[in-house]
Backbone as XML, in Angstrom:
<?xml version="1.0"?>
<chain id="A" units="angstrom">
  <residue number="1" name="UNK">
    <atom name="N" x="0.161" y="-20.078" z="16.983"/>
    <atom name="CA" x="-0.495" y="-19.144" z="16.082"/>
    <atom name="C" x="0.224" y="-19.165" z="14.738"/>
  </residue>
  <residue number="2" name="UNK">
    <atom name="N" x="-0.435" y="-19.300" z="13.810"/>
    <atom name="CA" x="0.130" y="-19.639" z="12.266"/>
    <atom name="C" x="0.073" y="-18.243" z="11.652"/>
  </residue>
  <residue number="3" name="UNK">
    <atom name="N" x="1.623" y="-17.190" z="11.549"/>
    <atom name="CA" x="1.564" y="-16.226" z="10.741"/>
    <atom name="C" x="2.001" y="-16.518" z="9.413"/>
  </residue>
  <residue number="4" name="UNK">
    <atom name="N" x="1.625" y="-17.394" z="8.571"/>
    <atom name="CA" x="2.206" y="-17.336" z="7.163"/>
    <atom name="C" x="1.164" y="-16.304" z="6.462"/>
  </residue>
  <residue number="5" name="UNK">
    <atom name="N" x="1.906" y="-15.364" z="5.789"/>
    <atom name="CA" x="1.307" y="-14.843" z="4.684"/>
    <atom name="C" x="1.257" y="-15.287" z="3.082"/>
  </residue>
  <residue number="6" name="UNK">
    <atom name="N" x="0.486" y="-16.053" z="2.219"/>
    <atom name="CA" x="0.495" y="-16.447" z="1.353"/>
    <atom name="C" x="0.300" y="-15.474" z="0.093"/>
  </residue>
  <residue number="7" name="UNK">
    <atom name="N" x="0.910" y="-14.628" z="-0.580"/>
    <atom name="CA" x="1.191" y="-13.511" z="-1.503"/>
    <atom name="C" x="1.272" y="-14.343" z="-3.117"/>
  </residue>
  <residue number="8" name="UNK">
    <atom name="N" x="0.111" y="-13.895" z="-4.193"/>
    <atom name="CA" x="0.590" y="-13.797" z="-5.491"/>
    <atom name="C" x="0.928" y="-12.454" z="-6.216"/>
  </residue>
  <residue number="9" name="UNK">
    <atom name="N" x="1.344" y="-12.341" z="-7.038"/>
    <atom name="CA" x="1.171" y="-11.682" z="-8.086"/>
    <atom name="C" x="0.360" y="-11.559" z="-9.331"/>
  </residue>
  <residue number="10" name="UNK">
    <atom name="N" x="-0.149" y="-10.758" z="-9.893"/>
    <atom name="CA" x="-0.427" y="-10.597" z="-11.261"/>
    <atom name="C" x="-0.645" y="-9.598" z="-12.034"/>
  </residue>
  <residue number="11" name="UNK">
    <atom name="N" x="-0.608" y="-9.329" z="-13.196"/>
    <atom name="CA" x="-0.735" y="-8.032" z="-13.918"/>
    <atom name="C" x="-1.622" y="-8.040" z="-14.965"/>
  </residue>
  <residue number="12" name="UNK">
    <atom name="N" x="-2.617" y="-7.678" z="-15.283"/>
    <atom name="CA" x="-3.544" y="-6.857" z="-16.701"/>
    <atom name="C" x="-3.081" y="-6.378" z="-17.411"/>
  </residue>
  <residue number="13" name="UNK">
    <atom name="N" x="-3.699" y="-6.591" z="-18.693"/>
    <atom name="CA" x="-3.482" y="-5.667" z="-19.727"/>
    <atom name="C" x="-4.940" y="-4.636" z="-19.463"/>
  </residue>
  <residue number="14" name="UNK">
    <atom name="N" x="-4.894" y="-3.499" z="-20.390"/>
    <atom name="CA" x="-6.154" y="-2.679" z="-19.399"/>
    <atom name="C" x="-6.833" y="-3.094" z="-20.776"/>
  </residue>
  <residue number="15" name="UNK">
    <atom name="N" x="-7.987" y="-3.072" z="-19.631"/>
    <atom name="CA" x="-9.684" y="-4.276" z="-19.871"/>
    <atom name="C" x="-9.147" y="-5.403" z="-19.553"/>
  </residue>
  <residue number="16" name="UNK">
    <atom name="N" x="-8.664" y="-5.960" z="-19.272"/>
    <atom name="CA" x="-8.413" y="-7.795" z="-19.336"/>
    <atom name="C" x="-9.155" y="-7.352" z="-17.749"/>
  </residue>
  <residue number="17" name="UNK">
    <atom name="N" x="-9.804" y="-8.811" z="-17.594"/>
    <atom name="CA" x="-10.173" y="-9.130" z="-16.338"/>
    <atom name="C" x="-9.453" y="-10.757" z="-15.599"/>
  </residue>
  <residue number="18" name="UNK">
    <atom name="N" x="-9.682" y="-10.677" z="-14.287"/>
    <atom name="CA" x="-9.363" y="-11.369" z="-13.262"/>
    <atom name="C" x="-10.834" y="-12.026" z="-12.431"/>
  </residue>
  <residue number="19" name="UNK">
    <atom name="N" x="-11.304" y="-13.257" z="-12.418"/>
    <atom name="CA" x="-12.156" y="-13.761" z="-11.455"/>
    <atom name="C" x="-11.287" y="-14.067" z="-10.782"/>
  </residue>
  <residue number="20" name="UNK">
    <atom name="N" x="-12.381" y="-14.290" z="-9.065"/>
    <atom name="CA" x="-11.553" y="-14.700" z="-8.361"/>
    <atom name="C" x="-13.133" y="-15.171" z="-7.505"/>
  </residue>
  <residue number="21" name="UNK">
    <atom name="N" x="-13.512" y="-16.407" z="-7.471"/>
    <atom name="CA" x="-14.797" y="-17.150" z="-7.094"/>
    <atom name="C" x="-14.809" y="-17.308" z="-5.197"/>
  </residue>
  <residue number="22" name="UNK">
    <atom name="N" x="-14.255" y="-16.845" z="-4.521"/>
    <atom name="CA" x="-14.399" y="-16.607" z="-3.120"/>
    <atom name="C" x="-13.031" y="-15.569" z="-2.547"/>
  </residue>
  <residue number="23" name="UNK">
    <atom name="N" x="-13.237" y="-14.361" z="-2.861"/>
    <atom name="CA" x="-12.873" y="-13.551" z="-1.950"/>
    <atom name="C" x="-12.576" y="-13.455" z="-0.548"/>
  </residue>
  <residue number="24" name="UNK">
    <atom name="N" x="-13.580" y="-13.891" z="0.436"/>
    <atom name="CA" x="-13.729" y="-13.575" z="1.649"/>
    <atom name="C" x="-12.151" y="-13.427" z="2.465"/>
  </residue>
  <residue number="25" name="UNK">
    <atom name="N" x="-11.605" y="-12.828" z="2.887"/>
    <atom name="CA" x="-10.360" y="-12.646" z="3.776"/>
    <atom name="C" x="-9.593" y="-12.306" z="2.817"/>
  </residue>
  <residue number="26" name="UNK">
    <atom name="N" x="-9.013" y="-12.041" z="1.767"/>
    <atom name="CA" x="-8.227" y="-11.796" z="0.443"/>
    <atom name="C" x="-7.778" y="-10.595" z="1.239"/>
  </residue>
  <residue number="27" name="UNK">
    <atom name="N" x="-6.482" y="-10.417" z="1.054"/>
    <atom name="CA" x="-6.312" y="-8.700" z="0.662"/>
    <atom name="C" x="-5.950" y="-8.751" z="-0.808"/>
  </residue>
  <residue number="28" name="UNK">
    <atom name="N" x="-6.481" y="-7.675" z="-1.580"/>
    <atom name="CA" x="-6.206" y="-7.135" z="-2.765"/>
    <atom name="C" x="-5.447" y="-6.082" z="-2.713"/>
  </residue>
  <residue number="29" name="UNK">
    <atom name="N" x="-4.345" y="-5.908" z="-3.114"/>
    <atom name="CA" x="-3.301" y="-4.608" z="-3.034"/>
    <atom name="C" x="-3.082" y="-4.154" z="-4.527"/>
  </residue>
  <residue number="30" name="UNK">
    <atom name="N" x="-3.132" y="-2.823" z="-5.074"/>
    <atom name="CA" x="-3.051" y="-2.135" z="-6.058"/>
    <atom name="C" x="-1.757" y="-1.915" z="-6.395"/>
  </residue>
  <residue number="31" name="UNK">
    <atom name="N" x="-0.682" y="-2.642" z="-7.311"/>
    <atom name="CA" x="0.602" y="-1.723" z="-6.875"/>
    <atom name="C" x="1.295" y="-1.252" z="-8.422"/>
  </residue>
  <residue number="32" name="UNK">
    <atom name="N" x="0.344" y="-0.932" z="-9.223"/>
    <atom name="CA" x="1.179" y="-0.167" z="-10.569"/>
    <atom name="C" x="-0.592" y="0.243" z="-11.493"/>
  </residue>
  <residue number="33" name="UNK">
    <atom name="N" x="-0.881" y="1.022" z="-11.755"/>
    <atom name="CA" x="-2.343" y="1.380" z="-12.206"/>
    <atom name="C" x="-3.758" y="1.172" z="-11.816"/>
  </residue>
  <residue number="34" name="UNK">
    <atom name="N" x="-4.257" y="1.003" z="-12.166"/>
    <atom name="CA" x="-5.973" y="1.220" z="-11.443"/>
    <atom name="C" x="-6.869" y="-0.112" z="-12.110"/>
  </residue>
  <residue number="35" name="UNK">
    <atom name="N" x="-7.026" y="-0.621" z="-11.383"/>
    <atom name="CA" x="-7.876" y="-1.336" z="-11.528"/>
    <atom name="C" x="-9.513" y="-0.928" z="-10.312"/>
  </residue>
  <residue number="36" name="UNK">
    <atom name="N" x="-10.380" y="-1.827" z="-10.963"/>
    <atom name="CA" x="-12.106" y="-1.892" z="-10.406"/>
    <atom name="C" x="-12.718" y="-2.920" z="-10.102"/>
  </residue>
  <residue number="37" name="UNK">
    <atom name="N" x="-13.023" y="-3.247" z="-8.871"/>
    <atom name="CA" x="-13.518" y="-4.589" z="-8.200"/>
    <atom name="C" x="-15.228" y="-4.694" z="-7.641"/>
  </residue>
  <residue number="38" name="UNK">
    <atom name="N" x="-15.514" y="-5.558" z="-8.313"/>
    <atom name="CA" x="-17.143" y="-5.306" z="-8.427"/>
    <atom name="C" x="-17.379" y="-7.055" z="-7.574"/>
  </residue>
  <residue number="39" name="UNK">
    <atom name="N" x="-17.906" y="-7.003" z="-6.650"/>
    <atom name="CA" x="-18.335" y="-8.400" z="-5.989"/>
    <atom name="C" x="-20.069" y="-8.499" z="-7.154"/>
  </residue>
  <residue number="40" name="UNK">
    <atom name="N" x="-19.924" y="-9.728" z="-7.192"/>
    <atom name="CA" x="-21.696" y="-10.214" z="-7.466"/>
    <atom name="C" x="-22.880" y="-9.487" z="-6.646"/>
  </residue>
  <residue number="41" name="UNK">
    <atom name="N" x="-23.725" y="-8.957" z="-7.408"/>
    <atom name="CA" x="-24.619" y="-8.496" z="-6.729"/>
    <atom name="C" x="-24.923" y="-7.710" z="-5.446"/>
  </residue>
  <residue number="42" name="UNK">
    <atom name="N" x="-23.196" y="-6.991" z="-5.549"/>
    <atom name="CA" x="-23.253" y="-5.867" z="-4.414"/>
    <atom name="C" x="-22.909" y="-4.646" z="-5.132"/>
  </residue>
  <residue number="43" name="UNK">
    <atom name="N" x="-24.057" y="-4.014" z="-5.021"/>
    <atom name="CA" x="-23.636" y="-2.624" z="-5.555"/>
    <atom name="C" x="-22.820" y="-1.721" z="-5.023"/>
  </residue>
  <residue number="44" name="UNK">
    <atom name="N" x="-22.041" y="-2.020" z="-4.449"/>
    <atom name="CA" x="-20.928" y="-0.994" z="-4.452"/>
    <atom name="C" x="-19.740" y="-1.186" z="-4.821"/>
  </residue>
  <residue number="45" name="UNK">
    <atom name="N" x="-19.056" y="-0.873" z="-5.840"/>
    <atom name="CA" x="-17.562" y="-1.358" z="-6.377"/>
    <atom name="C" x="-16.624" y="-0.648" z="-5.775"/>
  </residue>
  <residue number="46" name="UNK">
    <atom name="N" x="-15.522" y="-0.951" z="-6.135"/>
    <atom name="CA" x="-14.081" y="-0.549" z="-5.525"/>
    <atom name="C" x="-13.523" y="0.010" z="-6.801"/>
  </residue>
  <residue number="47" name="UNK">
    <atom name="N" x="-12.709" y="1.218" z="-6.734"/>
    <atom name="CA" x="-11.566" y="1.499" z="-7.298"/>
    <atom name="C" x="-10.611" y="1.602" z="-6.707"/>
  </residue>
  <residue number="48" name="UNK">
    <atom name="N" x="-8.954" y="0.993" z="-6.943"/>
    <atom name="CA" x="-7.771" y="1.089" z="-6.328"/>
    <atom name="C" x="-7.012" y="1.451" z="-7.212"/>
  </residue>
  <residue number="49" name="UNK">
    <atom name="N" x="-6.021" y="2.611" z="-6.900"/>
    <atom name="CA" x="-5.387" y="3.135" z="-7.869"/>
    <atom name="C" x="-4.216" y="2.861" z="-7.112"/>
  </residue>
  <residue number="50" name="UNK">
    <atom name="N" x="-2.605" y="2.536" z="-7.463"/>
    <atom name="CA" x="-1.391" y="2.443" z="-7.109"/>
    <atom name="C" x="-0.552" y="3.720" z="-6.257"/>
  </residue>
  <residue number="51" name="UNK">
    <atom name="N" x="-0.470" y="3.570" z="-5.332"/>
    <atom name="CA" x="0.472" y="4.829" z="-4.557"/>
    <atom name="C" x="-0.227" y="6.009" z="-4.283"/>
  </residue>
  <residue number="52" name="UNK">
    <atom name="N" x="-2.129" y="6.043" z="-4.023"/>
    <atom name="CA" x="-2.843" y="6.915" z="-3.531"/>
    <atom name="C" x="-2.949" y="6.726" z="-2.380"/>
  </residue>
  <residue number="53" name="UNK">
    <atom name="N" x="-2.925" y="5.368" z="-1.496"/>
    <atom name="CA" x="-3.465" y="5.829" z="0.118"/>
    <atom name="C" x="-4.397" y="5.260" z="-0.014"/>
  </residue>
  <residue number="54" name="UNK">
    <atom name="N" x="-5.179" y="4.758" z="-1.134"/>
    <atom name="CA" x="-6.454" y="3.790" z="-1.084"/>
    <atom name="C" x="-5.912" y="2.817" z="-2.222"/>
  </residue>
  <residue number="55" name="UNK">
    <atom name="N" x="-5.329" y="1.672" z="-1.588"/>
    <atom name="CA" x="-4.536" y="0.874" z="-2.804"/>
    <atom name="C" x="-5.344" y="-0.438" z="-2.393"/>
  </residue>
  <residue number="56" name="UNK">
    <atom name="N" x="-5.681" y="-1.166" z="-1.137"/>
    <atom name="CA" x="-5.749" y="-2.198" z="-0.550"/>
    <atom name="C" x="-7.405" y="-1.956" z="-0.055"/>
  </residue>
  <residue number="57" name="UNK">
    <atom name="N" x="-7.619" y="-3.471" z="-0.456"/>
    <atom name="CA" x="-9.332" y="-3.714" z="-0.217"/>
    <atom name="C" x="-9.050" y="-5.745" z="0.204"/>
  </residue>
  <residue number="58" name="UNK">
    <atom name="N" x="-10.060" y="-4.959" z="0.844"/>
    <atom name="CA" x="-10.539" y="-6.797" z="1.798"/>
    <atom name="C" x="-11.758" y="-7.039" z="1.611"/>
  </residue>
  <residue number="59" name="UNK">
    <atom name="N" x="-12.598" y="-8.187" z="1.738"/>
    <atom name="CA" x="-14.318" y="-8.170" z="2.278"/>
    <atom name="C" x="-14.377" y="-9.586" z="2.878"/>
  </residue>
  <residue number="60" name="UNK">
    <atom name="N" x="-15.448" y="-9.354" z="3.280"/>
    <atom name="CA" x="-15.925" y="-10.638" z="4.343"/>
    <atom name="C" x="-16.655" y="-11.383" z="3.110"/>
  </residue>
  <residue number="61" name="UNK">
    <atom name="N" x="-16.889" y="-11.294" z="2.101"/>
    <atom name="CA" x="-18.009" y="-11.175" z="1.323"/>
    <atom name="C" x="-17.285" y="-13.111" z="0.383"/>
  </residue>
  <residue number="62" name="UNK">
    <atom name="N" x="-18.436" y="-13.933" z="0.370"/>
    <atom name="CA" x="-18.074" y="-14.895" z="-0.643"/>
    <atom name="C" x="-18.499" y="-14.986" z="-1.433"/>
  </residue>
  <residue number="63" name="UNK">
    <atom name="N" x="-18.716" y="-13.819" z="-1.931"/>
    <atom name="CA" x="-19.572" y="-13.790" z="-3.621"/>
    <atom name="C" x="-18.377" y="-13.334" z="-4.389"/>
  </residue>
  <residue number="64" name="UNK">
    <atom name="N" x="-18.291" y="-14.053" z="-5.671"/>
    <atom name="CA" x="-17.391" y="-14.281" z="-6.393"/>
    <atom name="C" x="-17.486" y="-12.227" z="-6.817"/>
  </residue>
  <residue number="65" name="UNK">
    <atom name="N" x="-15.907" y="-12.478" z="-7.074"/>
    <atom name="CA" x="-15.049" y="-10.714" z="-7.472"/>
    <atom name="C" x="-14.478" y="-10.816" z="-8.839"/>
  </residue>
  <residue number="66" name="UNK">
    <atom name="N" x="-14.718" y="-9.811" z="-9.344"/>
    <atom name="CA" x="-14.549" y="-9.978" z="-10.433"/>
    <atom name="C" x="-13.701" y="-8.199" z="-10.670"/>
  </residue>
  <residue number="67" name="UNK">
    <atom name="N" x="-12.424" y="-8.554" z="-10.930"/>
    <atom name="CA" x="-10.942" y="-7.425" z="-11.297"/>
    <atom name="C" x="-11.370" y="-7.209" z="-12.536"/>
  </residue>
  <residue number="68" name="UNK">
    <atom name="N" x="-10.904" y="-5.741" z="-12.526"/>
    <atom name="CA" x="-11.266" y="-4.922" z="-14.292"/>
    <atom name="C" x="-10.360" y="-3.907" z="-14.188"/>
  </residue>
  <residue number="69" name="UNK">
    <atom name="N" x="-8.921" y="-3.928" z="-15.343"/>
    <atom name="CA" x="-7.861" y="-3.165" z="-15.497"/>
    <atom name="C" x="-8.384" y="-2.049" z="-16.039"/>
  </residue>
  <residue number="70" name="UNK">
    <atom name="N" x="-8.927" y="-0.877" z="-15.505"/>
    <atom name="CA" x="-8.634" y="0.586" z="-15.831"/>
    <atom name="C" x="-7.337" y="0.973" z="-16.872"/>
  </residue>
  <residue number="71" name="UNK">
    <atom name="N" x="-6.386" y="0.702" z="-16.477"/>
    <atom name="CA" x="-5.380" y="0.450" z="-17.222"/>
    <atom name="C" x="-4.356" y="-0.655" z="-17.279"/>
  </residue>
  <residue number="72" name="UNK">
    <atom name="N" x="-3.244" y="-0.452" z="-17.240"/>
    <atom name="CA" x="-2.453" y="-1.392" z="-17.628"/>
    <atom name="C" x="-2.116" y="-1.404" z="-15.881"/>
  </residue>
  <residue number="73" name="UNK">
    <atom name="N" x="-1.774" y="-2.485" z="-15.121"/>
    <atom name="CA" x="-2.035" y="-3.048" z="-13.823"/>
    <atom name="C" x="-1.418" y="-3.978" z="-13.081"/>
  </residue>
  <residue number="74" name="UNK">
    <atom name="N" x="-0.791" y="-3.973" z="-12.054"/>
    <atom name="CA" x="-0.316" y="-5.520" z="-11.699"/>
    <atom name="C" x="-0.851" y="-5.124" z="-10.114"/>
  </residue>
  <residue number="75" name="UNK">
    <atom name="N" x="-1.392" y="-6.345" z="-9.379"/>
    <atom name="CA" x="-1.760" y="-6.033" z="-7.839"/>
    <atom name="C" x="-1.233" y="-7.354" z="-7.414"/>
  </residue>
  <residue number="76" name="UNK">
    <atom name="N" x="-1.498" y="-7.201" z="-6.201"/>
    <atom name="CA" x="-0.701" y="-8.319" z="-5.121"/>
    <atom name="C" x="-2.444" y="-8.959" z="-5.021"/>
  </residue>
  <residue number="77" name="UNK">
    <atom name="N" x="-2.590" y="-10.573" z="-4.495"/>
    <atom name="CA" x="-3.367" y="-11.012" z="-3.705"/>
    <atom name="C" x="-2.802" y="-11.523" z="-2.614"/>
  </residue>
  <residue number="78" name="UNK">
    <atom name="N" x="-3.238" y="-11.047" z="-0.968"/>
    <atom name="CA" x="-2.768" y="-11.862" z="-0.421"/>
    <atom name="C" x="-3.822" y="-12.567" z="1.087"/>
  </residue>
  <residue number="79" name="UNK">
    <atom name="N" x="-2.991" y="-13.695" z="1.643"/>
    <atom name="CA" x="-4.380" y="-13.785" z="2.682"/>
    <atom name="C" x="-3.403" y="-13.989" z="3.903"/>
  </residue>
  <residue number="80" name="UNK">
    <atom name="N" x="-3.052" y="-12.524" z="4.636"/>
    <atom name="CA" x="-2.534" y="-11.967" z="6.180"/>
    <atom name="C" x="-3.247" y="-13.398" z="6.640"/>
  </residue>
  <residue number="81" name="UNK">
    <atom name="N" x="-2.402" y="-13.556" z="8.169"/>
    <atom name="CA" x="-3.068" y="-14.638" z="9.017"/>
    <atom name="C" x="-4.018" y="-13.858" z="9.880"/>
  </residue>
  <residue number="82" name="UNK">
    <atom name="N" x="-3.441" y="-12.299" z="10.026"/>
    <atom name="CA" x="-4.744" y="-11.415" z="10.608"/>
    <atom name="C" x="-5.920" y="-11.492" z="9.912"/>
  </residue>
  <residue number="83" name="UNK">
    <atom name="N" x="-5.713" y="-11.301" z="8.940"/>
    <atom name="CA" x="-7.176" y="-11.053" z="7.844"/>
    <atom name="C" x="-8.141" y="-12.493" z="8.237"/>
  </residue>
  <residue number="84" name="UNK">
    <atom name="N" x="-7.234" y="-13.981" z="7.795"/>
    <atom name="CA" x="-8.006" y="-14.813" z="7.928"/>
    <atom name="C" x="-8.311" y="-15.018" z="9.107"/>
  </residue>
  <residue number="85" name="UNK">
    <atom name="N" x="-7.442" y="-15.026" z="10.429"/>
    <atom name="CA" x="-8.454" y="-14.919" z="11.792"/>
    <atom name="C" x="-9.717" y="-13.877" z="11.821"/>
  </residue>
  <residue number="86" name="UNK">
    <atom name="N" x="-9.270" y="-12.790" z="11.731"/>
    <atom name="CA" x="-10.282" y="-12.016" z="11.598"/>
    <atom name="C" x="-11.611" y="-12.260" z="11.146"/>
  </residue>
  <residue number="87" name="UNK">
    <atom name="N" x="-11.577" y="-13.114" z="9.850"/>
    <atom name="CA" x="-12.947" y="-13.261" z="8.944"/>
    <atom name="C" x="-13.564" y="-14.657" z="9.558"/>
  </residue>
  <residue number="88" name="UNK">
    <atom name="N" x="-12.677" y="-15.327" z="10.294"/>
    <atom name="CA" x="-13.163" y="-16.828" z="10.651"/>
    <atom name="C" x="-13.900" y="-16.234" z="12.201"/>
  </residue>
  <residue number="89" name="UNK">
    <atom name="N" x="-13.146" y="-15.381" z="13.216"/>
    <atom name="CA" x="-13.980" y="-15.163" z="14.184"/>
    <atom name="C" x="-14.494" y="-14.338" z="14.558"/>
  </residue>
  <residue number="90" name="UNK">
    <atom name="N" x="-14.809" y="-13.161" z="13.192"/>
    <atom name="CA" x="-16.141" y="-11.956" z="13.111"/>
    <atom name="C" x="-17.752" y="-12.357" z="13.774"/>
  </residue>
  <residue number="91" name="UNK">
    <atom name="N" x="-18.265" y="-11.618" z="14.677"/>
    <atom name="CA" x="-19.423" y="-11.785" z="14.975"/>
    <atom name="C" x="-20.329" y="-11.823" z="13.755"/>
  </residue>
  <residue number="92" name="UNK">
    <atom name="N" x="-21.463" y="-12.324" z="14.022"/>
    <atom name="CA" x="-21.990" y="-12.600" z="12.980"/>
    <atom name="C" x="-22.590" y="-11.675" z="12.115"/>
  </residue>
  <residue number="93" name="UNK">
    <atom name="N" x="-22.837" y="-10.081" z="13.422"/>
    <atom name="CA" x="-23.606" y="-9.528" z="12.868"/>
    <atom name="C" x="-22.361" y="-8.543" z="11.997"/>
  </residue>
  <residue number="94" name="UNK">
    <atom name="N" x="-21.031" y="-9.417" z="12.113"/>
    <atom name="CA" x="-20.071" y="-8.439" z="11.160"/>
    <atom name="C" x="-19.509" y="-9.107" z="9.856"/>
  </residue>
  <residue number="95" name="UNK">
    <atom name="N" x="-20.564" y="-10.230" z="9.372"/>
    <atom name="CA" x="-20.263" y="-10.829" z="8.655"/>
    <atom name="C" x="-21.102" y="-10.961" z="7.455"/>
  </residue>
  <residue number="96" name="UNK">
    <atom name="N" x="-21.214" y="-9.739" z="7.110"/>
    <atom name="CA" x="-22.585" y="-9.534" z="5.810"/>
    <atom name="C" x="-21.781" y="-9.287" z="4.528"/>
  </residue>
  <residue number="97" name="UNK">
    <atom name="N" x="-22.118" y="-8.754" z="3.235"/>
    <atom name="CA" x="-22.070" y="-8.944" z="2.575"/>
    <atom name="C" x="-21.223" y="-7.560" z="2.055"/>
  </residue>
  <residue number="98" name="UNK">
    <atom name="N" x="-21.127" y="-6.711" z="2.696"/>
    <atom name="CA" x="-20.825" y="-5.261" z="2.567"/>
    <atom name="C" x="-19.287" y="-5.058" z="2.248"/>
  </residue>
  <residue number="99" name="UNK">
    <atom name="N" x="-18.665" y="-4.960" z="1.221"/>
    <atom name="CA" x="-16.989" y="-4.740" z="0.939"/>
    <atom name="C" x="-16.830" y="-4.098" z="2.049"/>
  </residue>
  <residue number="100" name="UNK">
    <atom name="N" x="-15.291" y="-4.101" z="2.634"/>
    <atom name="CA" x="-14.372" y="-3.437" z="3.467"/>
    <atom name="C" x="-13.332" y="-2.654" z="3.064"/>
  </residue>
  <residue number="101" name="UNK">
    <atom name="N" x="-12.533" y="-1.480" z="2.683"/>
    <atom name="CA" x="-12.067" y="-0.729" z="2.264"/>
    <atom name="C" x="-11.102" y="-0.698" z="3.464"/>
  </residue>
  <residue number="102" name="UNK">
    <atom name="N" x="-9.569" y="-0.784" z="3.496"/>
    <atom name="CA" x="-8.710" y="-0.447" z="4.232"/>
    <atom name="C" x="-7.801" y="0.457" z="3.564"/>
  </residue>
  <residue number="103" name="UNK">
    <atom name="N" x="-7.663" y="1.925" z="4.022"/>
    <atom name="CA" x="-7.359" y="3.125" z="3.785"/>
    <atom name="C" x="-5.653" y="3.410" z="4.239"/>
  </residue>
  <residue number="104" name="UNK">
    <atom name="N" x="-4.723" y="3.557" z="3.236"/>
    <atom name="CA" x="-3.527" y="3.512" z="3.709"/>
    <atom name="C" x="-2.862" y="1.828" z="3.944"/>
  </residue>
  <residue number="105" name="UNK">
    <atom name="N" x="-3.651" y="1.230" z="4.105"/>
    <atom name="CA" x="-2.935" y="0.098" z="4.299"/>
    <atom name="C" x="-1.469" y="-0.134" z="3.260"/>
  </residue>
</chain>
């Protein structure tokens, strides 16, 4: 079983944006201001603010994500070997298009 966790960094200036053209299994971690994560053509966005308890967002989703600094910002990307098992052997009917929100993580 392969646990490597593969972790970047990066930081915004607020408004600067971040693409990121396949999401799917990502964790996104919030860890100094607020940023807003809008997938393509899913209406429901994310806000993650730093040290609330809702910092970290995942999705099954491969429609390109697109990061927007609220303010000034730095978050982690990373891809857990849980996350990517997880997204590779989700039933199918758990594999739609719908962001995932992990609370406290």
């Amino acid at each position: 079983m392969n646990t490597t966790t593969s972790t970047n960094a990066f930081s915004l200036a607020k408004a600067a944006t971040k693409r990121i053209p396949d999401p799917a299994g990502l964790e996104i971690t919030c860890t100094s201001g607020t940023i807003w994560i809008t997938l393509e053509s899913i209406l429901h966005d994310v806000i993650l603010t730093a040290g609330t308890g809702e910092d970290t967002f995942v999705t099954r989703s491969h429609r390109s994500a697109l990061i927007y600094a609220l303010s000034d910002a730095q978050f982690l990307i990373a891809t857990p070997a849980e996350t990517t098992s997880y997204v590779q052997h989700a039933p199918a009917q758990w594999q739609g298009d719908q962001p995932m929100r992990l609370l406290g993580a």
